[in-house]
CSV table of C-alpha atoms in Angstrom, one decimal:
chain,number,residue,atom,x,y,z
A,883,MET,CA,153.9,142.1,5.6
A,884,ARG,CA,152.0,142.0,8.9
A,885,ASN,CA,153.5,141.0,12.3
A,886,ARG,CA,152.2,139.8,15.5
A,887,VAL,CA,155.0,140.8,17.7
A,888,LYS,CA,153.0,143.1,19.8
A,889,GLU,CA,150.4,140.4,20.3
A,890,TYR,CA,153.0,137.8,21.3
A,891,ARG,CA,154.7,140.4,23.5
A,892,ALA,CA,151.3,140.9,25.4
A,893,ARG,CA,150.8,137.2,25.7
A,894,TYR,CA,154.2,136.6,27.3
A,895,ASN,CA,153.7,139.9,29.3
A,896,TYR,CA,157.0,141.4,28.0
A,897,SER,CA,157.6,145.0,27.6
A,898,GLN,CA,159.4,146.4,24.5
A,899,GLU,CA,162.3,146.9,26.8
A,900,LYS,CA,162.4,143.4,28.1
A,901,LEU,CA,162.1,141.9,24.7
A,902,ALA,CA,164.8,144.2,23.3
A,903,LYS,CA,167.2,143.2,26.0
A,904,ARG,CA,166.4,139.4,25.4
A,905,ILE,CA,167.2,139.6,21.7
A,906,GLY,CA,170.1,142.2,22.0
A,907,VAL,CA,168.6,145.3,20.4
A,908,THR,CA,167.4,148.8,21.5
A,909,ARG,CA,163.8,149.4,22.4
A,910,GLN,CA,163.3,151.5,19.3
A,911,THR,CA,164.1,148.6,17.1
A,912,ILE,CA,161.1,146.7,18.7
A,913,GLY,CA,158.9,149.7,18.3
A,914,PHE,CA,159.9,150.1,14.6
A,915,ILE,CA,159.1,146.3,14.0
A,916,GLU,CA,155.7,146.5,15.7
A,917,LYS,CA,154.7,149.5,13.7
A,918,ASN,CA,155.9,148.0,10.4
A,919,LYS,CA,158.3,150.8,9.8
A,920,MET,CA,161.2,148.4,9.4
A,921,LEU,CA,161.5,144.9,8.3
A,922,PRO,CA,163.8,142.8,10.7
A,923,SER,CA,166.6,140.7,9.3
A,924,VAL,CA,166.2,136.9,9.2
A,925,LEU,CA,168.5,136.7,12.3
A,926,LEU,CA,166.3,139.0,14.3
A,927,ALA,CA,163.1,137.3,13.2
A,928,LEU,CA,164.6,134.0,14.2
A,929,LYS,CA,165.5,135.3,17.6
A,930,CYS,CA,162.0,136.8,18.2
A,931,ALA,CA,160.6,133.4,17.3
A,932,LYS,CA,162.9,131.7,19.6
A,933,VAL,CA,161.9,134.0,22.5
A,934,PHE,CA,158.1,133.4,21.9
A,935,ASP,CA,158.7,129.7,21.1
A,936,CYS,CA,156.9,129.9,18.0
A,937,LYS,CA,157.6,129.7,14.2
A,938,VAL,CA,158.8,132.8,12.3
A,939,GLU,CA,155.7,132.5,10.1
A,940,ASP,CA,153.5,132.8,13.2
A,941,LEU,CA,155.1,136.2,14.0
A,942,PHE,CA,155.7,137.6,10.5
A,943,ILE,CA,153.0,137.0,8.0
A,944,LEU,CA,153.4,137.7,4.2
A,945,GLU,CA,150.1,139.0,2.9
A,946,GLU,CA,151.0,139.9,-0.7
A,947,LYS,CA,150.7,137.1,-3.3
A,948,ILE,CA,153.7,135.9,-5.1
A,949,GLY,CA,153.2,135.3,-8.8
A,950,ASP,CA,153.9,131.7,-10.0
A,951,ASP,CA,156.7,130.8,-12.5
A,952,SER,CA,154.5,129.8,-15.4
B,1093,MET,CA,169.8,155.6,21.4
B,1094,ASN,CA,171.4,157.6,24.0
B,1095,LYS,CA,170.6,161.3,24.5
B,1096,PHE,CA,174.0,162.5,23.3
B,1097,LYS,CA,173.7,160.7,20.0
B,1098,LEU,CA,170.1,161.9,19.6
B,1099,TYR,CA,170.9,165.6,20.3
B,1100,HIS,CA,174.4,165.7,18.8
B,1101,PRO,CA,173.0,167.1,15.4
B,1102,LEU,CA,171.0,169.7,17.2
B,1103,ILE,CA,174.1,170.8,19.3
B,1104,MET,CA,176.1,170.9,16.2
B,1105,ALA,CA,173.5,173.0,14.4
B,1106,CYS,CA,173.4,175.5,17.4
B,1107,PHE,CA,177.2,175.6,17.5
B,1108,TYR,CA,177.6,176.3,13.7
B,1109,PHE,CA,174.7,178.9,14.0
B,1110,SER,CA,176.5,180.7,16.8
B,1111,LEU,CA,179.8,180.6,14.9
B,1112,LEU,CA,177.8,182.1,11.9
B,1113,LEU,CA,176.6,184.9,14.2
B,1114,PHE,CA,180.0,185.5,15.7
B,1115,PHE,CA,181.8,185.6,12.3
B,1116,TRP,CA,179.1,187.9,10.9
B,1117,TYR,CA,179.4,190.3,14.0
B,1118,ILE,CA,183.3,190.4,13.8
B,1119,ASP,CA,183.1,191.0,10.1
B,1120,LEU,CA,180.5,193.8,10.6
B,1121,VAL,CA,182.7,195.5,13.1
B,1122,MET,CA,185.8,195.2,10.9
B,1123,ARG,CA,184.0,197.0,8.2
B,1124,ASN,CA,182.3,199.6,10.5
B,1125,PRO,CA,184.6,200.1,13.5
B,1126,ASN,CA,182.2,202.6,15.0
B,1127,LEU,CA,179.9,199.7,15.8
B,1128,ALA,CA,182.5,198.1,18.2
B,1129,ILE,CA,181.5,200.5,20.9
B,1130,VAL,CA,177.9,201.1,22.1
B,1131,LYS,CA,176.5,203.4,24.7
B,1132,LEU,CA,174.8,201.7,27.5
B,1133,PHE,CA,173.3,203.7,30.4
B,1134,GLY,CA,175.6,206.6,29.6
B,1135,PHE,CA,178.7,204.6,29.5
B,1136,ASP,CA,180.7,203.5,26.6
B,1137,VAL,CA,180.8,199.8,26.3
B,1138,ASP,CA,183.3,198.0,24.2
B,1139,LEU,CA,180.9,195.5,22.7
B,1140,PHE,CA,183.5,194.1,20.3
B,1141,MET,CA,185.9,193.2,23.0
B,1142,GLY,CA,183.0,191.7,25.1
B,1143,ILE,CA,181.9,189.5,22.2
B,1144,ILE,CA,185.5,188.4,21.5
B,1145,ILE,CA,186.0,187.4,25.2
B,1146,ILE,CA,182.5,185.7,25.4
B,1147,GLY,CA,183.3,183.9,22.1
B,1148,PHE,CA,186.6,182.8,23.4
B,1149,VAL,CA,185.4,181.7,26.8
B,1150,GLY,CA,182.2,180.2,25.3
B,1151,TYR,CA,183.9,178.2,22.7
B,1152,SER,CA,186.6,177.0,25.0
B,1153,ALA,CA,184.0,175.8,27.5
B,1154,PHE,CA,182.0,174.2,24.7
B,1155,LEU,CA,185.1,172.4,23.6
B,1156,ILE,CA,185.8,170.9,27.1
B,1157,ILE,CA,182.2,170.0,27.8
B,1158,TYR,CA,181.7,168.5,24.3
B,1159,SER,CA,184.9,166.4,24.6
B,1160,TYR,CA,183.9,165.1,28.0
B,1161,PHE,CA,180.4,164.1,26.7
B,1162,PHE,CA,181.9,162.7,23.4
B,1163,GLN,CA,184.2,160.4,25.3
B,1164,LYS,CA,181.7,159.5,27.9
B,1165,ASN,CA,178.9,158.6,25.3
B,1166,THR,CA,181.0,157.0,22.6
B,1167,LYS,CA,182.7,154.7,25.2
B,1168,GLY,CA,185.9,154.8,23.3
B,1169,LYS,CA,184.4,153.3,20.2
B,1170,LEU,CA,185.2,156.6,18.3
B,1171,ALA,CA,188.6,158.2,18.6
B,1172,ALA,CA,188.5,161.9,19.6
B,1173,PHE,CA,189.5,163.2,16.2
B,1174,SER,CA,187.8,160.4,14.2
B,1175,LEU,CA,186.2,161.4,11.0
B,1176,LYS,CA,183.2,159.3,12.0
B,1177,PRO,CA,180.6,161.6,13.8
B,1178,PRO,CA,178.7,160.2,16.7
B,1179,GLU,CA,175.3,160.6,15.0
B,1180,ILE,CA,176.4,157.6,12.8
B,1181,ASN,CA,174.9,155.1,15.0
B,1182,GLU,CA,174.9,151.4,14.1
B,1183,GLU,CA,174.3,149.8,17.3
B,1184,ASP,CA,171.6,147.6,16.1
B,1185,GLU,CA,169.0,147.3,13.1
B,1186,GLY,CA,166.8,150.0,14.6
B,1187,THR,CA,169.5,152.6,14.9
B,1188,LYS,CA,170.8,151.5,11.4
B,1189,PHE,CA,167.4,152.2,10.0
B,1190,ILE,CA,167.2,155.6,11.8
B,1191,TYR,CA,170.7,156.5,10.4
B,1192,ALA,CA,169.7,155.3,6.8
B,1193,THR,CA,166.6,157.4,6.9
B,1194,ALA,CA,168.3,160.5,8.2
B,1195,THR,CA,171.2,160.2,5.8
B,1196,LYS,CA,168.7,159.7,2.9
B,1197,ASN,CA,167.2,163.0,3.8
B,1198,ILE,CA,170.6,164.7,4.0
B,1199,TYR,CA,171.5,163.2,0.6
B,1200,ILE,CA,168.2,164.7,-0.9
B,1201,TYR,CA,169.2,168.0,0.6
B,1202,TYR,CA,172.7,168.1,-0.9
B,1203,THR,CA,171.5,167.0,-4.3
B,1204,THR,CA,169.2,170.0,-4.3
B,1205,VAL,CA,171.3,172.6,-2.5
B,1206,ILE,CA,174.5,172.2,-4.4
B,1207,PRO,CA,173.2,172.5,-8.0
B,1208,SER,CA,171.1,175.5,-6.9
B,1209,LEU,CA,174.1,177.2,-5.3
B,1210,ILE,CA,176.2,176.4,-8.5
B,1211,LEU,CA,173.4,178.1,-10.5
B,1212,VAL,CA,173.3,181.0,-8.2
B,1213,ALA,CA,177.2,181.4,-8.2
B,1214,PHE,CA,177.1,181.2,-12.1
B,1215,VAL,CA,174.2,183.9,-12.3
B,1216,LEU,CA,176.2,186.2,-9.9
B,1217,HIS,CA,179.4,185.6,-12.0
B,1218,MET,CA,177.5,186.6,-15.1
B,1219,ILE,CA,176.2,189.8,-13.7
B,1220,SER,CA,179.7,190.5,-12.6
B,1221,PHE,CA,178.8,190.3,-8.9
B,1222,GLU,CA,181.8,190.3,-6.8
B,1223,LEU,CA,181.6,187.2,-4.6
B,1224,LYS,CA,183.5,188.0,-1.3
B,1225,THR,CA,185.1,185.2,0.8
B,1226,ASN,CA,183.2,186.2,3.8
B,1227,MET,CA,179.9,185.3,2.0
B,1228,LEU,CA,181.3,181.9,1.2
B,1229,VAL,CA,181.9,181.4,4.9
B,1230,TYR,CA,178.3,182.4,5.7
B,1231,VAL,CA,176.8,180.2,2.9
B,1232,LEU,CA,179.0,177.2,4.0
B,1233,LEU,CA,178.0,177.7,7.7
B,1234,PHE,CA,174.4,178.0,6.8
B,1235,ILE,CA,174.4,174.9,4.7
B,1236,LEU,CA,175.9,173.0,7.6
B,1237,VAL,CA,173.3,174.4,10.1
B,1238,ILE,CA,170.5,173.2,7.8
B,1239,HIS,CA,172.4,169.8,7.4
B,1240,TYR,CA,172.3,169.2,11.1
B,1241,LEU,CA,168.8,170.4,11.6
B,1242,ILE,CA,167.5,167.9,8.8
B,1243,TYR,CA,169.4,165.1,10.5
B,1244,TYR,CA,168.0,166.0,13.9
B,1245,VAL,CA,164.4,166.4,12.6
B,1246,SER,CA,164.6,163.1,10.8
B,1247,ILE,CA,165.7,161.1,13.9
B,1248,ALA,CA,163.3,163.1,16.2
B,1249,LYS,CA,160.4,162.3,14.0
B,1250,LEU,CA,161.2,158.6,13.9
B,1251,ILE,CA,161.8,158.3,17.5
B,1252,LYS,CA,158.7,160.3,18.6
B,1253,LYS,CA,156.2,158.4,16.4
């Protein structure tokens, strides 16, 4: 999975610290998400999307293909 | 993650290592009393008493300072004699991730070190090697030192990256 948190953060001129404060996490958590070390929970992803006024899919992009049922 | 929580495993590793050295020296002097007094600049110095006093003052001071920082940094979330160590940090998803990674490494360490020690103890038993209690204390302290170092290195690596 790829994410565009850093890109959105730059667009809004937010530091990691500021974003962390707004969504109620530590700065390290933002760092881990940006570096793709850790997958955020649905709640955290939704909070990020709300802060940047976008959809979760705009921030977090699933790159791998999912096999169909048939 | 605050600095106390970050450095807590390192502080504990140093504490147990100093305790290891302290016990080792006392044990050494108990078995060789002539090592208790050393000649320094022509004077006989009672090193044993010196070490005992330094140990007593040092560990008392450590306990007071540690208790102060413990209370200050855990903000009453952990009781002073709680079984939950401060390095168990579950403030948010990031710190939970750090904690999960560090404890995974500790788990790997114990699943390796305990069977290895069982094997060593069994071999020593088979060759009729007399295992003394003091050796058990050293081994346990050493295991604990390595345990805290692994925890600290795991956290430090994740935070510095």
